């Protein structure tokens, strides 16, 4: 494996395009339904030429290779800012060089190819685009444009090497590559239906009449001006000059980042002071505008360059990287406004900086064009995102060259950028979407949401069923793993949503709400058919505790035919959910339905039992197994001094609130101490107690560090709860809560900044009652009297696989085992315990659906492919199910996000293979940029792990990847294969059989590539 890319010769490129389309209806992985087909005959004028839409790839990874430019074109790009070239064209770039998990960083800035290698790629792409335009869309007149980009100083730009490049793109007629493309095309006309030699002859050698100048950060203003004068007057090119966001000044950028949640981005003040200053820049532009007009050339600015920042969190190798993407948008659009205001709107602006499907219409409507993108294309959906971008602009095109900017609209856009939710960083760190799983060689598609769910709910399946209004089946799918569909549909902490692929588009699918829809609409029908488990065993189980953990264990045990009784000290089932969580969060009716489902399995209940649990007594009563699911109900005492009678535990308060809120006497002002979900519930409940006028949450860190769910925090805020951050209570006396003022100190090992007291500084709050919500505790005494061993730091000793304690046949789970947790966590423990007991009884543990569920696979395929790469805000009601991308049916993210098209989707029919296609990595096309690793949901890099095709034995020898090189093709092919580090030769007979010691699925994969995809390896 090496980061050097092998370039595809023109003839093979042409064959690749035509054969891939014929074979799979795709061109470089862009499926036909994502081809951009114009819906009107509107276009846009630029530099005296017409382009079908002003959208395209910014000079960067998406315009480096011919195949990148072709993929861009297929999905909607028509303005191509070619990747920049410079005199130093043999730089070694440390890899990976792109980190696009959220806002994007990169360390490569000009082409990785030698200059004339880059030139050849652009010429080849020029020809193929003409062919595609005619062959696929029957359009003769060119409606796309190439714009060259050069850097970085006058001397380099005037060097013979760069000059040859510039002159070549101005007129390529005499270049070898231009002639070769023409000749090959003439020879290969047989491949094409709509292209003839006359068409080939008229392909213009004048590839570019415009240029974008890229200058290094720190380039002296006189140098910038001299280069532009040279390009306009000597090279006779329409010119855009790339300006840097540093023009806004250090203070402005720092403040913007801090206010928008990007406070962790480390800037170098020197980058600002050494760069061109705003006033000088404006004066320079004014002079150049006049100069360009005198030379009858167009001149404008390209806004903006990336922003140099320090590498502080190991994002990429090295010390400095360049930032782009959604964090750059507020800067670039404000720079656009600020500069344009100096010219009263008479300024040509080419835009790039966080443009995407949500803002592109507004940018265009302000008169800014062309608009180029890079970061959005690096995210799942990849190049296919062009289609939505181009389609959004269709109705706005006016066949005009942009004459002036609409300053009113631009001003509004600039001002609104700071509050635009799509550009504000979420207040907590975004969790990585990657799972901890290892990437398999074959059949890798997974739904990350499922892996993020402690009970691995079959999310995409039930979402599709709800979408198809098959509610009863959806309910069936849910309850196969989850006996509390109403409870979890209402209050689950939905960790599934932190892994959702849509987070890389816009916002996670609102999964939980759709579970509730399935529960509400599927319950009645399901309950009519459900029957209790047939008795399969004489052994019986006592479950102590009727909360989520106990109920789940009981459900799965009874379902499998065991005799189960649930005992609880209270008078009802439901545990903390029923007795503590306030009814404004979950209705008691919903909890009741879950209990009904569990009872329907034959589970028996005994309430009001003695809380002094004796395992021996239960065993003496004849129970073979005892499951302790007693929660963690002890309240942690708040260590402050003073009027202790005015300090109450949040949990007992919430219990009392649920039974009789009228009888509570909290006074007028309540302070809740803590930052978790219990604190939010206690605060919101306190606000609903008669007589209470004001409720504050007192927390020793800032809101960003509160462990409560984002959602619960937002509800508390909406209800009017006041947040008192950086305060630690010390005493409550005479209606005054004295608090130590804290500061955030340095980050600890977990990355959290710890609170440090500000010596001698206190704040006093008027408070009548304090509610302490600083955590609940496990009842260790009860465990110890039953002989259950507790280890260091209160960790109860269990077999992690079964949750059996040191006392034989006694199990423990839920909050009782790990302390305050979640409903779904408790369900996962109940499930594990049930599975372990059933195994002891030699009974089957099954999570099969009761009904046979199937989908129209072809319809599903088309729908998934259509949804891909389309940004779509959250929908109302059940429409929301349509936002699910059904990742376990089709993933292919590594293929979508690869700028170089190096990960291919190959349908393989082979022994035991279940995925719709397999991923084939093509070594020669990969430059190890690392982007597929960022977005693959596994804890691995597809470019290192997936089955790799090598174009030569040298490439094969330079790599460690599992993969193959074809030694002999034809009817009885032979390949050299590396598998688990061993190299073997695999010879196939004419039917695809081989005696080599490899799995049939692997053999089928290689056979399919050799037989059906000759264009992939005949390079
Ligand atoms: C205020 C608050 C808000 C929460 N909000 C959420 C939320 O939004 N989403 C979420 O997923 N989770 C939430 N949780 C956490 C969630 O409720 C618990 O993690 C979950 O209920 C734990 O289930 P469990 O079965 O282990 O224990 P519990 O639900 O506590 O059930 C334990 C049961 O055992 C019984 N019991 C206890 N001791 C004995 C005894 N000695 N003898 C007999 N019976 C006994 C109790 O009566 C109770 O019925 C919240 C918790 C609190 C306190
Ligand atoms: S898009 Fe659908 S399948 Fe994919 S992670 Fe999100 S909810 Fe799950
Ligand atoms: S395969 Fe991955 S690492 Fe290689 S070029 Fe494509 S995205 Fe980059
Ligand atoms: S990103 Fe690629 S390798 Fe990773 S799971 Fe998806 S298809 Fe497989």
mmCIF file of C-alpha atoms in Angstrom, residues 319-625:
data_model
loop_
_atom_site.group_PDB
_atom_site.id
_atom_site.type_symbol
_atom_site.label_atom_id
_atom_site.label_comp_id
_atom_site.label_asym_id
_atom_site.label_seq_id
_atom_site.Cartn_x
_atom_site.Cartn_y
_atom_site.Cartn_z
ATOM 1 C CA UNK A 319 1.762 21.082 13.563
ATOM 2 C CA UNK A 320 -0.515 23.133 11.335
ATOM 3 C CA UNK A 321 -3.636 22.282 9.367
ATOM 4 C CA UNK A 322 -6.256 24.165 7.361
ATOM 5 C CA UNK A 323 -9.847 24.407 8.448
ATOM 6 C CA UNK A 324 -12.917 24.424 6.215
ATOM 7 C CA UNK A 325 -16.524 23.292 6.384
ATOM 8 C CA UNK A 326 -19.370 24.443 8.570
ATOM 9 C CA UNK A 327 -17.184 26.425 10.997
ATOM 10 C CA UNK A 328 -15.788 28.457 8.099
ATOM 11 C CA UNK A 329 -19.205 29.576 6.849
ATOM 12 C CA UNK A 330 -19.873 32.391 9.354
ATOM 13 C CA UNK A 331 -16.396 33.756 8.638
ATOM 14 C CA UNK A 332 -16.514 33.525 4.868
ATOM 15 C CA UNK A 333 -20.000 34.901 4.432
ATOM 16 C CA UNK A 334 -19.184 37.806 6.744
ATOM 17 C CA UNK A 335 -15.952 38.450 4.902
ATOM 18 C CA UNK A 336 -17.981 38.474 1.692
ATOM 19 C CA UNK A 337 -20.323 41.061 3.141
ATOM 20 C CA UNK A 338 -17.567 43.183 4.604
ATOM 21 C CA UNK A 339 -15.588 43.292 1.381
ATOM 22 C CA UNK A 340 -18.630 43.744 -0.833
ATOM 23 C CA UNK A 341 -19.732 46.698 1.302
ATOM 24 C CA UNK A 342 -16.469 48.443 0.384
ATOM 25 C CA UNK A 343 -17.425 48.142 -3.269
ATOM 26 C CA UNK A 344 -21.092 48.931 -2.826
ATOM 27 C CA UNK A 345 -21.929 45.451 -4.140
ATOM 28 C CA UNK A 346 -19.863 45.826 -7.319
ATOM 29 C CA UNK A 347 -17.588 42.873 -6.632
ATOM 30 C CA UNK A 348 -17.439 39.515 -8.341
ATOM 31 C CA UNK A 349 -17.330 36.795 -5.685
ATOM 32 C CA UNK A 350 -16.585 33.128 -6.231
ATOM 33 C CA UNK A 351 -17.637 31.395 -3.013
ATOM 34 C CA UNK A 352 -16.378 28.461 -1.002
ATOM 35 C CA UNK A 353 -16.701 28.041 2.754
ATOM 36 C CA UNK A 354 -19.298 25.779 4.336
ATOM 37 C CA UNK A 355 -21.761 25.928 1.444
ATOM 38 C CA UNK A 356 -24.263 23.059 1.458
ATOM 39 C CA UNK A 357 -27.788 22.185 0.407
ATOM 40 C CA UNK A 358 -29.257 24.193 3.288
ATOM 41 C CA UNK A 359 -27.651 27.521 2.424
ATOM 42 C CA UNK A 360 -26.732 27.405 -1.264
ATOM 43 C CA UNK A 361 -29.920 29.063 -2.517
ATOM 44 C CA UNK A 362 -29.444 31.968 -0.132
ATOM 45 C CA UNK A 363 -25.809 32.399 -1.119
ATOM 46 C CA UNK A 364 -26.743 32.395 -4.798
ATOM 47 C CA UNK A 365 -29.676 34.747 -4.269
ATOM 48 C CA UNK A 366 -27.253 37.296 -2.796
ATOM 49 C CA UNK A 367 -25.593 37.401 -6.216
ATOM 50 C CA UNK A 368 -22.601 35.241 -5.306
ATOM 51 C CA UNK A 369 -21.492 32.731 -7.940
ATOM 52 C CA UNK A 370 -19.917 30.342 -8.763
ATOM 53 C CA UNK A 371 -20.191 28.321 -5.565
ATOM 54 C CA UNK A 372 -17.720 25.552 -4.944
ATOM 55 C CA UNK A 373 -17.684 22.938 -2.198
ATOM 56 C CA UNK A 374 -15.373 20.359 -0.669
ATOM 57 C CA UNK A 375 -16.292 19.443 2.918
ATOM 58 C CA UNK A 376 -19.894 18.505 2.188
ATOM 59 C CA UNK A 377 -18.584 16.088 -0.488
ATOM 60 C CA UNK A 378 -16.316 14.391 2.038
ATOM 61 C CA UNK A 379 -19.321 13.332 4.120
ATOM 62 C CA UNK A 380 -21.538 10.294 3.479
ATOM 63 C CA UNK A 381 -23.300 10.712 0.148
ATOM 64 C CA UNK A 382 -20.104 12.227 -1.230
ATOM 65 C CA UNK A 383 -20.199 13.465 -4.808
ATOM 66 C CA UNK A 384 -23.869 12.575 -5.035
ATOM 67 C CA UNK A 385 -24.579 15.638 -2.908
ATOM 68 C CA UNK A 386 -23.991 17.726 -6.035
ATOM 69 C CA UNK A 387 -27.348 16.661 -7.386
ATOM 70 C CA UNK A 388 -29.291 18.366 -4.605
ATOM 71 C CA UNK A 389 -27.050 21.438 -4.782
ATOM 72 C CA UNK A 390 -27.546 21.796 -8.527
ATOM 73 C CA UNK A 391 -31.270 21.101 -8.339
ATOM 74 C CA UNK A 392 -31.762 23.744 -5.682
ATOM 75 C CA UNK A 393 -30.325 26.390 -7.993
ATOM 76 C CA UNK A 394 -32.308 25.336 -11.070
ATOM 77 C CA UNK A 395 -35.231 27.708 -10.537
ATOM 78 C CA UNK A 396 -32.908 30.613 -9.702
ATOM 79 C CA UNK A 397 -30.775 30.585 -12.845
ATOM 80 C CA UNK A 398 -31.377 33.619 -15.012
ATOM 81 C CA UNK A 399 -29.064 33.194 -18.030
ATOM 82 C CA UNK A 400 -27.078 36.181 -16.769
ATOM 83 C CA UNK A 401 -23.551 36.977 -15.835
ATOM 84 C CA UNK A 402 -23.850 38.131 -12.215
ATOM 85 C CA UNK A 403 -23.625 41.918 -12.413
ATOM 86 C CA UNK A 404 -23.856 43.016 -8.826
ATOM 87 C CA UNK A 405 -24.499 41.672 -5.382
ATOM 88 C CA UNK A 406 -27.771 42.088 -3.525
ATOM 89 C CA UNK A 407 -26.344 43.804 -0.462
ATOM 90 C CA UNK A 408 -29.567 43.558 1.539
ATOM 91 C CA UNK A 409 -29.691 39.811 1.157
ATOM 92 C CA UNK A 410 -25.983 39.419 1.741
ATOM 93 C CA UNK A 411 -26.179 41.460 4.921
ATOM 94 C CA UNK A 412 -29.063 39.381 6.223
ATOM 95 C CA UNK A 413 -27.181 36.201 5.382
ATOM 96 C CA UNK A 414 -24.033 37.402 7.124
ATOM 97 C CA UNK A 415 -25.925 38.413 10.239
ATOM 98 C CA UNK A 416 -27.935 35.218 10.465
ATOM 99 C CA UNK A 417 -24.866 32.990 10.100
ATOM 100 C CA UNK A 418 -23.981 33.254 13.794
ATOM 101 C CA UNK A 419 -27.354 31.834 14.852
ATOM 102 C CA UNK A 420 -27.640 29.240 12.114
ATOM 103 C CA UNK A 421 -28.182 25.888 13.871
ATOM 104 C CA UNK A 422 -26.368 24.052 11.079
ATOM 105 C CA UNK A 423 -23.206 25.968 11.848
ATOM 106 C CA UNK A 424 -23.289 26.129 15.632
ATOM 107 C CA UNK A 425 -21.313 23.377 17.317
ATOM 108 C CA UNK A 426 -23.491 21.333 19.656
ATOM 109 C CA UNK A 427 -22.852 22.339 23.258
ATOM 110 C CA UNK A 428 -21.351 18.938 24.154
ATOM 111 C CA UNK A 429 -18.611 17.220 22.262
ATOM 112 C CA UNK A 430 -20.068 15.228 19.417
ATOM 113 C CA UNK A 431 -19.439 11.574 20.157
ATOM 114 C CA UNK A 432 -17.696 9.641 17.448
ATOM 115 C CA UNK A 433 -20.119 7.679 15.345
ATOM 116 C CA UNK A 434 -17.654 4.849 15.109
ATOM 117 C CA UNK A 435 -18.408 1.647 16.988
ATOM 118 C CA UNK A 436 -15.814 -0.531 18.697
ATOM 119 C CA UNK A 437 -16.361 -3.385 16.233
ATOM 120 C CA UNK A 438 -13.643 -4.732 13.950
ATOM 121 C CA UNK A 439 -14.308 -4.437 10.228
ATOM 122 C CA UNK A 440 -14.793 -7.783 8.476
ATOM 123 C CA UNK A 441 -13.332 -8.468 5.036
ATOM 124 C CA UNK A 442 -16.742 -9.286 3.568
ATOM 125 C CA UNK A 443 -20.381 -8.561 4.454
ATOM 126 C CA UNK A 444 -19.773 -5.476 6.542
ATOM 127 C CA UNK A 445 -23.046 -3.525 6.349
ATOM 128 C CA UNK A 446 -24.370 -2.552 9.769
ATOM 129 C CA UNK A 447 -26.871 -0.111 11.178
ATOM 130 C CA UNK A 448 -24.773 1.944 13.606
ATOM 131 C CA UNK A 449 -27.913 2.893 15.553
ATOM 132 C CA UNK A 450 -28.376 -0.764 16.485
ATOM 133 C CA UNK A 451 -24.826 -1.002 17.702
ATOM 134 C CA UNK A 452 -25.354 2.123 19.783
ATOM 135 C CA UNK A 453 -28.402 0.563 21.454
ATOM 136 C CA UNK A 454 -27.679 -1.592 24.542
ATOM 137 C CA UNK A 455 -30.298 -4.118 23.376
ATOM 138 C CA UNK A 456 -29.485 -3.801 19.663
ATOM 139 C CA UNK A 457 -33.037 -2.964 18.616
ATOM 140 C CA UNK A 458 -33.671 -3.636 14.923
ATOM 141 C CA UNK A 459 -34.146 0.036 14.227
ATOM 142 C CA UNK A 460 -34.141 0.249 10.412
ATOM 143 C CA UNK A 461 -36.559 -2.682 10.192
ATOM 144 C CA UNK A 462 -39.173 -1.197 12.493
ATOM 145 C CA UNK A 463 -38.756 2.254 10.982
ATOM 146 C CA UNK A 464 -39.506 0.843 7.521
ATOM 147 C CA UNK A 465 -42.495 -1.074 8.907
ATOM 148 C CA UNK A 466 -43.914 2.065 10.520
ATOM 149 C CA UNK A 467 -43.269 3.933 7.256
ATOM 150 C CA UNK A 468 -45.261 1.254 5.426
ATOM 151 C CA UNK A 469 -47.996 1.495 8.096
ATOM 152 C CA UNK A 470 -47.345 -2.108 9.176
ATOM 153 C CA UNK A 471 -47.611 -1.185 12.848
ATOM 154 C CA UNK A 472 -48.335 -4.583 14.302
ATOM 155 C CA UNK A 473 -45.254 -6.040 12.634
ATOM 156 C CA UNK A 474 -43.206 -3.053 13.780
ATOM 157 C CA UNK A 475 -44.416 -3.697 17.336
ATOM 158 C CA UNK A 476 -43.504 -7.357 16.936
ATOM 159 C CA UNK A 477 -39.964 -6.428 15.842
ATOM 160 C CA UNK A 478 -39.558 -4.107 18.840
ATOM 161 C CA UNK A 479 -40.889 -6.471 21.505
ATOM 162 C CA UNK A 480 -38.722 -9.323 20.275
ATOM 163 C CA UNK A 481 -35.932 -7.547 22.183
ATOM 164 C CA UNK A 482 -37.723 -5.005 24.320
ATOM 165 C CA UNK A 483 -40.620 -5.669 26.706
ATOM 166 C CA UNK A 484 -41.075 -1.955 27.485
ATOM 167 C CA UNK A 485 -41.946 -0.391 24.122
ATOM 168 C CA UNK A 486 -44.144 2.363 25.570
ATOM 169 C CA UNK A 487 -41.651 3.299 28.282
ATOM 170 C CA UNK A 488 -38.646 3.308 25.965
ATOM 171 C CA UNK A 489 -40.689 4.937 23.180
ATOM 172 C CA UNK A 490 -41.242 7.828 25.601
ATOM 173 C CA UNK A 491 -38.219 8.268 27.857
ATOM 174 C CA UNK A 492 -35.379 6.146 26.493
ATOM 175 C CA UNK A 493 -32.068 7.986 26.541
ATOM 176 C CA UNK A 494 -31.727 6.902 22.873
ATOM 177 C CA UNK A 495 -28.007 6.277 22.565
ATOM 178 C CA UNK A 496 -28.900 4.808 19.152
ATOM 179 C CA UNK A 497 -29.297 8.379 17.948
ATOM 180 C CA UNK A 498 -25.711 9.258 18.831
ATOM 181 C CA UNK A 499 -24.515 6.786 16.197
ATOM 182 C CA UNK A 500 -27.000 7.600 13.435
ATOM 183 C CA UNK A 501 -25.492 8.102 9.994
ATOM 184 C CA UNK A 502 -27.792 11.045 9.441
ATOM 185 C CA UNK A 503 -25.731 13.017 11.953
ATOM 186 C CA UNK A 504 -23.222 13.344 9.137
ATOM 187 C CA UNK A 505 -25.974 14.732 6.920
ATOM 188 C CA UNK A 506 -28.084 16.954 9.152
ATOM 189 C CA UNK A 507 -29.636 15.472 12.294
ATOM 190 C CA UNK A 508 -30.152 11.963 13.642
ATOM 191 C CA UNK A 509 -33.360 10.209 12.669
ATOM 192 C CA UNK A 510 -35.773 10.749 15.550
ATOM 193 C CA UNK A 511 -35.896 7.048 16.260
ATOM 194 C CA UNK A 512 -37.534 7.027 19.680
ATOM 195 C CA UNK A 513 -40.669 8.850 18.557
ATOM 196 C CA UNK A 514 -41.267 6.252 15.856
ATOM 197 C CA UNK A 515 -40.990 3.476 18.429
ATOM 198 C CA UNK A 516 -43.835 5.115 20.301
ATOM 199 C CA UNK A 517 -45.879 5.299 17.091
ATOM 200 C CA UNK A 518 -45.369 1.540 16.623
ATOM 201 C CA UNK A 519 -46.345 0.938 20.259
ATOM 202 C CA UNK A 520 -49.461 3.076 20.112
ATOM 203 C CA UNK A 521 -50.675 1.734 16.797
ATOM 204 C CA UNK A 522 -49.454 -1.855 17.007
ATOM 205 C CA UNK A 523 -50.201 -2.793 20.612
ATOM 206 C CA UNK A 524 -53.895 -3.677 20.395
ATOM 207 C CA UNK A 525 -53.536 -5.928 17.335
ATOM 208 C CA UNK A 526 -50.484 -7.641 18.715
ATOM 209 C CA UNK A 527 -52.091 -8.265 22.096
ATOM 210 C CA UNK A 528 -55.021 -10.041 20.479
ATOM 211 C CA UNK A 529 -52.698 -12.633 19.028
ATOM 212 C CA UNK A 530 -50.131 -13.010 21.748
ATOM 213 C CA UNK A 531 -50.195 -16.183 23.828
ATOM 214 C CA UNK A 532 -48.360 -16.947 27.016
ATOM 215 C CA UNK A 533 -45.216 -19.069 26.939
ATOM 216 C CA UNK A 534 -45.811 -22.844 27.118
ATOM 217 C CA UNK A 535 -44.398 -24.258 30.349
ATOM 218 C CA UNK A 536 -41.064 -25.867 29.497
ATOM 219 C CA UNK A 537 -39.448 -26.347 32.881
ATOM 220 C CA UNK A 538 -40.271 -27.267 36.434
ATOM 221 C CA UNK A 539 -37.699 -24.836 37.771
ATOM 222 C CA UNK A 540 -38.975 -21.518 39.034
ATOM 223 C CA UNK A 541 -37.527 -18.044 39.312
ATOM 224 C CA UNK A 542 -38.051 -15.357 41.925
ATOM 225 C CA UNK A 543 -37.363 -11.897 40.542
ATOM 226 C CA UNK A 544 -37.040 -9.289 43.295
ATOM 227 C CA UNK A 545 -37.906 -5.862 41.988
ATOM 228 C CA UNK A 546 -40.535 -4.950 39.416
ATOM 229 C CA UNK A 547 -38.550 -2.216 37.663
ATOM 230 C CA UNK A 548 -37.268 -2.405 34.081
ATOM 231 C CA UNK A 549 -34.491 -4.906 34.901
ATOM 232 C CA UNK A 550 -36.705 -7.336 36.785
ATOM 233 C CA UNK A 551 -39.584 -6.996 34.350
ATOM 234 C CA UNK A 552 -37.309 -7.741 31.390
ATOM 235 C CA UNK A 553 -35.769 -10.810 32.970
ATOM 236 C CA UNK A 554 -39.245 -12.051 33.862
ATOM 237 C CA UNK A 555 -40.573 -11.412 30.345
ATOM 238 C CA UNK A 556 -37.891 -13.378 28.526
ATOM 239 C CA UNK A 557 -37.955 -16.197 31.076
ATOM 240 C CA UNK A 558 -41.712 -16.583 30.968
ATOM 241 C CA UNK A 559 -41.772 -16.283 27.187
ATOM 242 C CA UNK A 560 -39.382 -19.236 27.021
ATOM 243 C CA UNK A 561 -41.635 -21.284 29.292
ATOM 244 C CA UNK A 562 -40.304 -20.746 32.803
ATOM 245 C CA UNK A 563 -42.309 -20.263 35.942
ATOM 246 C CA UNK A 564 -41.596 -16.691 37.094
ATOM 247 C CA UNK A 565 -42.852 -14.616 40.015
ATOM 248 C CA UNK A 566 -41.886 -10.975 40.474
ATOM 249 C CA UNK A 567 -41.820 -9.661 44.076
ATOM 250 C CA UNK A 568 -41.776 -5.980 44.956
ATOM 251 C CA UNK A 569 -41.958 -4.059 48.192
ATOM 252 C CA UNK A 570 -44.280 -1.551 46.564
ATOM 253 C CA UNK A 571 -47.890 -2.025 45.517
ATOM 254 C CA UNK A 572 -47.412 -1.825 41.801
ATOM 255 C CA UNK A 573 -44.967 -2.746 39.025
ATOM 256 C CA UNK A 574 -42.834 -0.252 37.095
ATOM 257 C CA UNK A 575 -40.060 0.618 39.565
ATOM 258 C CA UNK A 576 -38.465 4.032 39.306
ATOM 259 C CA UNK A 577 -40.357 4.797 36.113
ATOM 260 C CA UNK A 578 -43.700 4.363 37.843
ATOM 261 C CA UNK A 579 -42.883 5.829 41.243
ATOM 262 C CA UNK A 580 -40.258 8.477 40.624
ATOM 263 C CA UNK A 581 -40.271 9.805 37.073
ATOM 264 C CA UNK A 582 -42.875 12.576 36.912
ATOM 265 C CA UNK A 583 -46.088 12.023 34.993
ATOM 266 C CA UNK A 584 -45.452 15.056 32.768
ATOM 267 C CA UNK A 585 -42.641 12.969 31.256
ATOM 268 C CA UNK A 586 -44.452 9.633 30.943
ATOM 269 C CA UNK A 587 -48.105 8.819 31.433
ATOM 270 C CA UNK A 588 -49.045 6.039 33.834
ATOM 271 C CA UNK A 589 -51.297 4.674 31.083
ATOM 272 C CA UNK A 590 -48.224 4.015 28.908
ATOM 273 C CA UNK A 591 -46.417 2.161 31.722
ATOM 274 C CA UNK A 592 -49.544 0.077 32.339
ATOM 275 C CA UNK A 593 -49.554 -1.183 28.755
ATOM 276 C CA UNK A 594 -45.970 -2.399 29.070
ATOM 277 C CA UNK A 595 -46.896 -4.285 32.240
ATOM 278 C CA UNK A 596 -49.881 -5.801 30.422
ATOM 279 C CA UNK A 597 -47.547 -7.136 27.742
ATOM 280 C CA UNK A 598 -45.281 -8.691 30.372
ATOM 281 C CA UNK A 599 -48.214 -10.213 32.231
ATOM 282 C CA UNK A 600 -49.486 -11.709 28.985
ATOM 283 C CA UNK A 601 -46.418 -13.964 28.972
ATOM 284 C CA UNK A 602 -47.642 -15.567 32.212
ATOM 285 C CA UNK A 603 -45.480 -13.628 34.676
ATOM 286 C CA UNK A 604 -46.988 -13.595 38.209
ATOM 287 C CA UNK A 605 -46.617 -10.637 40.627
ATOM 288 C CA UNK A 606 -46.573 -10.321 44.421
ATOM 289 C CA UNK A 607 -46.527 -6.805 45.853
ATOM 290 C CA UNK A 608 -45.985 -5.327 49.300
ATOM 291 C CA UNK A 609 -43.361 -7.913 50.236
ATOM 292 C CA UNK A 610 -40.891 -7.539 53.075
ATOM 293 C CA UNK A 611 -38.002 -5.351 51.852
ATOM 294 C CA UNK A 612 -35.511 -7.296 53.948
ATOM 295 C CA UNK A 613 -34.724 -9.625 51.116
ATOM 296 C CA UNK A 614 -33.425 -13.027 52.103
ATOM 297 C CA UNK A 615 -32.221 -15.078 49.195
ATOM 298 C CA UNK A 616 -32.174 -18.154 51.426
ATOM 299 C CA UNK A 617 -35.889 -17.683 52.203
ATOM 300 C CA UNK A 618 -36.778 -17.489 48.523
ATOM 301 C CA UNK A 619 -34.756 -20.613 47.855
ATOM 302 C CA UNK A 620 -36.443 -22.286 50.790
ATOM 303 C CA UNK A 621 -39.798 -21.440 49.231
ATOM 304 C CA UNK A 622 -38.732 -23.582 46.273
ATOM 305 C CA UNK A 623 -37.342 -20.998 43.880
ATOM 306 C CA UNK A 624 -34.354 -22.389 41.981
ATOM 307 C CA UNK A 625 -33.119 -18.999 40.838
#
